[in-house]
Amino acid sequence: MTSEITLFVNPTAGRGRGAHAAQLAAAALRDAGFSVRTVLGSDAGDALRRAREAVDGGTGALIAVGGDGMISLALQAVAGTPTPLGVIAAGTGNDFARALGLPVRDPAAAGRLAARALKGDGIRPVDLGRVGGTWFGTVLASGFDSRVNDRGNRMRWPSGRFKYDLAMVAELAAFKPVPYRMTLDDGTEREIEATLVAVGNGSSYGGGMRICAGAALDDGLFDVTVVGECSRTELLKVFPKVYRGTHLSHPAVTVHRASRITLAAPGLTGYADGEPLGPLPLTAVCVPAAVRVLRTAD
């Protein structure tokens, strides 16, 4: 393992916390004896190009500093390669870090953990989802939640999470169940009316909403949570339970486990790790041990 590692930084993550987090993480890594190189980019495409150059150049690890959007970019660079991924969670949601059991918004602790993992037996393979050429670590969202994302992304005001809270209220007012066609491993196409279908490699999205609460990162399978047809009133009752994962016992909710899923529905965009994938239909495949991550033993 080379002693030179790469910090892949979004300095604006977490409303400006990213730059400070990078400094603390870099200090922890240097104190442990590592040479640290920082990679930024003028935009997402430039940042990804630079990250891939670091991986191709043989960096000892790519350590992403930021939120789930930055982790998503980092995954595109390291998935399918032997280069390990570290995570310094400094964003708003931090769901991939939560799924890995890593420190959230404690960059010094996360940096120390990454250093220990690199020096010892702390590199663990985990699964990723793949849609076409795009990798994802947490959840592929479609339905009510993806429509909230669509609306929130179009809103110029307010900023931050409150924008998505307002978008949710607006979407709820216009809400109607969606006719889906869903095909799982066995090839049988199911026609369902659903509020949403979430495909979980990890358990949560949106900053701790445990929509696929039983999902594990190392079992080779997605947990597919289907929230069936329900009224606005019932949806408002179910929604708060998502943070605890207790919504799975609701009679309108079913869970499937599969390594491959195709979803088709009119007028819906798929989002994975909070980033738009494009309109349905989409096919997602769970790829076992697709990335090596820096984490301590469970």
Coordinates of C-alpha atoms in Angstrom, one line a residue:
M1 CA 0.0 0.0 0.0
T2 CA 1.5 3.3 -1.1
S3 CA 1.7 6.0 1.5
E4 CA 0.4 8.6 -0.9
I5 CA -3.4 8.9 -0.8
T6 CA -5.9 11.3 -2.5
L7 CA -8.5 13.5 -0.8
F8 CA -11.4 14.1 -3.2
V9 CA -13.0 17.2 -1.9
N10 CA -16.3 19.1 -2.4
P11 CA -15.4 22.3 -0.4
T12 CA -19.0 23.5 -0.6
A13 CA -20.6 20.4 1.0
G14 CA -22.7 20.9 4.0
R15 CA -23.0 24.6 3.4
G16 CA -19.3 25.1 3.4
R17 CA -18.3 22.4 5.9
G18 CA -16.5 20.5 3.2
A19 CA -13.3 22.6 3.1
H20 CA -12.9 22.6 6.9
A21 CA -13.6 18.9 7.0
A22 CA -10.9 18.3 4.4
Q23 CA -8.4 20.2 6.5
L24 CA -9.1 18.1 9.6
A25 CA -9.1 14.8 7.8
A26 CA -5.9 15.6 6.0
A27 CA -4.2 16.5 9.3
A28 CA -5.3 13.2 10.8
L29 CA -4.0 11.3 7.8
R30 CA -0.7 13.1 7.8
D31 CA -0.2 12.6 11.5
A32 CA -0.5 8.8 10.7
G33 CA 2.3 9.1 8.2
F34 CA 0.5 9.4 4.9
S35 CA 1.3 11.8 2.1
V36 CA -2.0 13.5 1.2
R37 CA -2.8 15.0 -2.2
T38 CA -6.0 17.0 -2.6
V39 CA -8.1 16.9 -5.8
L40 CA -10.8 19.5 -6.6
G41 CA -12.6 20.2 -9.8
S42 CA -14.2 23.1 -11.6
D43 CA -17.4 21.1 -12.0
A44 CA -18.6 17.5 -11.5
G45 CA -17.2 16.3 -14.8
D46 CA -13.8 17.9 -14.2
A47 CA -13.7 16.5 -10.6
L48 CA -14.5 13.0 -11.8
R49 CA -11.8 13.2 -14.5
R50 CA -9.2 14.2 -11.9
A51 CA -10.4 11.4 -9.5
R52 CA -10.0 8.8 -12.2
E53 CA -6.6 10.1 -13.1
A54 CA -5.6 9.6 -9.4
V55 CA -6.9 6.1 -9.4
D56 CA -5.2 5.3 -12.7
G57 CA -2.0 6.8 -11.3
G58 CA -1.9 4.3 -8.5
T59 CA -3.1 6.3 -5.5
G60 CA -3.2 4.3 -2.3
A61 CA -6.8 5.3 -1.6
L62 CA -9.4 7.8 -2.8
I63 CA -10.9 9.5 0.2
A64 CA -14.1 11.5 -0.6
V65 CA -14.9 14.5 1.5
G66 CA -18.4 15.7 1.2
G67 CA -22.0 14.4 1.0
D68 CA -23.7 11.6 -0.9
G69 CA -23.3 13.5 -4.2
M70 CA -19.5 13.6 -3.7
I71 CA -19.5 9.9 -2.7
S72 CA -21.5 9.1 -5.9
L73 CA -18.8 10.8 -8.0
A74 CA -16.1 8.9 -6.1
L75 CA -17.9 5.6 -6.7
Q76 CA -17.7 6.2 -10.5
A77 CA -13.9 6.5 -10.2
V78 CA -13.2 3.5 -7.9
A79 CA -15.9 0.9 -8.5
G80 CA -14.4 -2.2 -10.1
T81 CA -10.9 -1.2 -9.3
P82 CA -8.6 -2.3 -6.5
T83 CA -8.3 1.2 -5.1
P84 CA -10.1 1.5 -1.8
L85 CA -12.6 4.3 -1.0
G86 CA -12.6 6.3 2.2
V87 CA -15.5 8.5 3.3
I88 CA -15.3 11.7 5.3
A89 CA -19.0 12.5 5.7
A90 CA -19.5 16.3 5.6
G91 CA -22.7 16.7 3.7
T92 CA -26.4 17.0 4.5
G93 CA -27.5 13.4 4.1
N94 CA -24.5 11.2 4.5
D95 CA -26.5 8.0 4.0
F96 CA -23.6 6.0 2.5
A97 CA -21.5 6.7 5.6
R98 CA -24.4 5.8 7.8
A99 CA -24.8 2.5 6.0
L100 CA -21.1 1.8 6.5
G101 CA -21.2 2.7 10.2
L102 CA -18.7 5.5 9.7
P103 CA -18.5 8.8 11.6
V104 CA -20.8 11.5 10.4
R105 CA -19.8 15.2 10.6
D106 CA -16.7 14.3 12.6
P107 CA -13.9 14.6 10.0
A108 CA -11.0 14.2 12.4
A109 CA -12.4 10.9 13.7
A110 CA -13.2 9.7 10.1
G111 CA -9.7 10.6 9.1
R112 CA -8.2 8.6 11.9
L113 CA -10.4 5.6 11.1
A114 CA -9.3 5.7 7.5
A115 CA -5.7 5.8 8.5
R116 CA -6.2 2.8 10.8
A117 CA -8.0 0.9 8.1
L118 CA -5.2 1.6 5.6
K119 CA -2.5 0.4 8.1
G120 CA -4.3 -2.6 9.3
D121 CA -7.0 -5.1 8.2
G122 CA -9.6 -2.4 7.5
I123 CA -10.5 -2.7 3.8
R124 CA -13.9 -4.3 3.3
P125 CA -15.6 -5.2 0.0
V126 CA -19.2 -4.0 -0.3
D127 CA -21.9 -4.3 -3.0
L128 CA -23.0 -1.5 -5.3
G129 CA -26.0 -1.0 -7.6
R130 CA -25.5 -0.3 -11.3
V131 CA -27.8 1.2 -13.8
G132 CA -26.2 1.2 -17.2
G133 CA -22.8 2.7 -16.6
T134 CA -23.7 4.5 -13.4
W135 CA -22.9 3.0 -9.9
F136 CA -24.8 3.8 -6.7
G137 CA -24.3 2.9 -3.1
T138 CA -27.6 3.7 -1.3
V139 CA -31.1 3.8 -2.8
L140 CA -32.6 4.1 -6.2
A141 CA -35.8 6.2 -5.8
S142 CA -38.8 6.3 -8.0
G143 CA -42.4 7.6 -7.5
F144 CA -43.5 10.1 -4.9
D145 CA -40.0 10.6 -3.6
S146 CA -38.4 11.2 -7.0
R147 CA -41.2 13.7 -7.9
V148 CA -40.3 15.6 -4.8
N149 CA -36.7 15.6 -5.9
D150 CA -37.8 16.8 -9.4
R151 CA -39.8 19.7 -8.0
G152 CA -37.1 20.6 -5.4
N153 CA -34.4 20.7 -8.0
R154 CA -36.5 23.2 -10.0
M155 CA -37.1 25.5 -7.1
R156 CA -34.7 28.5 -6.7
W157 CA -35.9 29.3 -3.2
P158 CA -35.5 28.5 -0.4
S159 CA -32.2 26.7 -0.1
G160 CA -31.2 23.6 1.7
R161 CA -33.5 20.8 3.0
F162 CA -36.4 23.2 3.6
K163 CA -36.8 23.5 -0.2
Y164 CA -37.5 19.7 -0.4
D165 CA -39.9 20.0 2.5
L166 CA -41.9 22.5 0.6
A167 CA -41.6 20.4 -2.6
M168 CA -43.1 17.4 -0.6
V169 CA -46.1 19.5 0.5
A170 CA -46.7 20.6 -3.1
E171 CA -46.4 17.1 -4.5
L172 CA -48.7 15.7 -1.8
A173 CA -51.4 18.0 -2.9
A174 CA -51.2 16.7 -6.5
F175 CA -50.4 13.1 -5.5
K176 CA -51.8 10.1 -7.4
P177 CA -50.6 6.5 -7.3
V178 CA -48.5 5.5 -10.3
P179 CA -49.0 2.4 -12.5
Y180 CA -45.7 0.4 -12.5
R181 CA -44.5 -2.6 -14.3
M182 CA -41.9 -4.3 -12.2
T183 CA -39.7 -7.3 -13.2
L184 CA -37.5 -9.1 -10.7
D185 CA -35.0 -11.9 -11.0
D186 CA -37.6 -14.6 -11.9
G187 CA -38.6 -12.6 -15.0
T188 CA -42.2 -12.3 -14.0
E189 CA -43.6 -8.8 -14.8
R190 CA -45.8 -7.5 -12.1
E191 CA -48.3 -4.7 -12.7
I192 CA -48.9 -2.6 -9.6
E193 CA -50.3 0.7 -8.5
A194 CA -47.8 2.2 -6.1
T195 CA -46.9 5.4 -4.3
L196 CA -43.2 4.7 -4.7
V197 CA -40.7 1.9 -5.3
A198 CA -37.3 2.2 -3.7
V199 CA -34.4 -0.1 -4.6
G200 CA -32.0 -0.3 -1.7
N201 CA -28.4 -1.4 -1.8
G202 CA -28.1 0.6 1.4
S203 CA -30.9 1.2 3.9
S204 CA -31.5 4.9 3.9
Y205 CA -31.8 8.1 1.8
G206 CA -32.6 11.7 2.5
G207 CA -30.4 11.9 5.6
G208 CA -31.6 8.9 7.6
M209 CA -34.9 8.0 6.1
R210 CA -34.7 4.2 6.4
I211 CA -36.9 3.4 3.4
C212 CA -35.2 0.0 2.9
A213 CA -34.4 -0.6 6.5
G214 CA -33.4 -4.3 6.1
A215 CA -30.9 -3.7 3.3
A216 CA -27.3 -4.9 3.8
L217 CA -24.3 -3.8 1.8
D218 CA -22.7 -7.2 1.5
D219 CA -25.5 -9.7 0.7
G220 CA -25.5 -9.5 -3.1
L221 CA -29.2 -8.4 -3.1
F222 CA -31.3 -5.3 -3.2
D223 CA -34.2 -4.8 -0.8
V224 CA -37.0 -3.4 -2.9
T225 CA -39.6 -1.5 -0.9
V226 CA -43.0 -1.0 -2.5
V227 CA -45.3 1.5 -0.9
G228 CA -48.6 0.6 -2.5
E229 CA -51.7 2.6 -3.3
C230 CA -52.8 4.7 -0.3
S231 CA -54.5 8.0 0.3
R232 CA -52.8 11.3 1.2
T233 CA -54.0 10.9 4.8
E234 CA -52.5 7.4 5.0
L235 CA -49.3 8.5 3.4
L236 CA -49.0 11.3 6.0
K237 CA -49.4 8.6 8.7
V238 CA -46.8 6.3 7.2
F239 CA -44.2 8.9 6.3
P240 CA -42.9 9.7 9.9
K241 CA -42.3 5.9 10.4
V242 CA -39.7 5.9 7.7
Y243 CA -37.1 7.5 10.0
R244 CA -37.3 4.5 12.3
G245 CA -37.9 1.9 9.6
T246 CA -41.2 0.8 11.2
H247 CA -43.1 1.6 8.0
L248 CA -42.2 -1.9 6.7
S249 CA -45.0 -3.4 8.9
H250 CA -47.7 -1.3 7.3
P251 CA -50.2 -3.3 5.2
A252 CA -49.6 -1.1 2.2
V253 CA -45.8 -1.8 2.2
T254 CA -44.2 -4.9 0.7
V255 CA -40.5 -5.8 0.5
H256 CA -38.9 -8.0 -2.2
R257 CA -35.3 -9.1 -2.4
A258 CA -33.6 -9.4 -5.8
S259 CA -30.3 -9.0 -7.5
R260 CA -31.9 -7.4 -10.6
I261 CA -34.9 -5.2 -11.1
T262 CA -36.5 -3.4 -14.1
L263 CA -39.0 -0.6 -13.3
A264 CA -41.2 1.0 -15.9
A265 CA -43.7 3.8 -15.1
P266 CA -45.0 6.8 -17.0
G267 CA -43.6 10.3 -16.3
L268 CA -41.1 9.3 -13.6
T269 CA -37.4 10.0 -13.2
G270 CA -35.2 7.6 -11.3
Y271 CA -32.7 9.0 -8.7
A272 CA -29.8 7.1 -7.1
D273 CA -27.7 8.5 -4.3
G274 CA -29.8 11.6 -4.8
E275 CA -28.6 12.1 -8.3
P276 CA -30.9 11.9 -11.4
L277 CA -30.4 8.8 -13.5
G278 CA -33.0 9.6 -16.2
P279 CA -36.6 8.6 -17.0
L280 CA -38.0 5.1 -16.3
P281 CA -37.8 2.4 -17.6
L282 CA -34.5 1.6 -15.8
T283 CA -32.8 -1.7 -15.0
A284 CA -30.7 -1.9 -11.8
V285 CA -28.3 -4.8 -11.0
C286 CA -26.7 -5.5 -7.7
V287 CA -22.9 -6.1 -8.2
P288 CA -21.4 -8.0 -5.2
A289 CA -18.1 -6.7 -3.8
A290 CA -17.9 -3.9 -6.4
V291 CA -15.9 -1.5 -4.3
R292 CA -13.4 -1.8 -1.4
V293 CA -14.1 0.6 1.4
L294 CA -12.1 1.8 4.4
R295 CA -14.0 0.7 7.5
T296 CA -13.2 -1.1 10.8
A297 CA -14.4 -4.6 11.5
D298 CA -18.1 -4.9 12.4

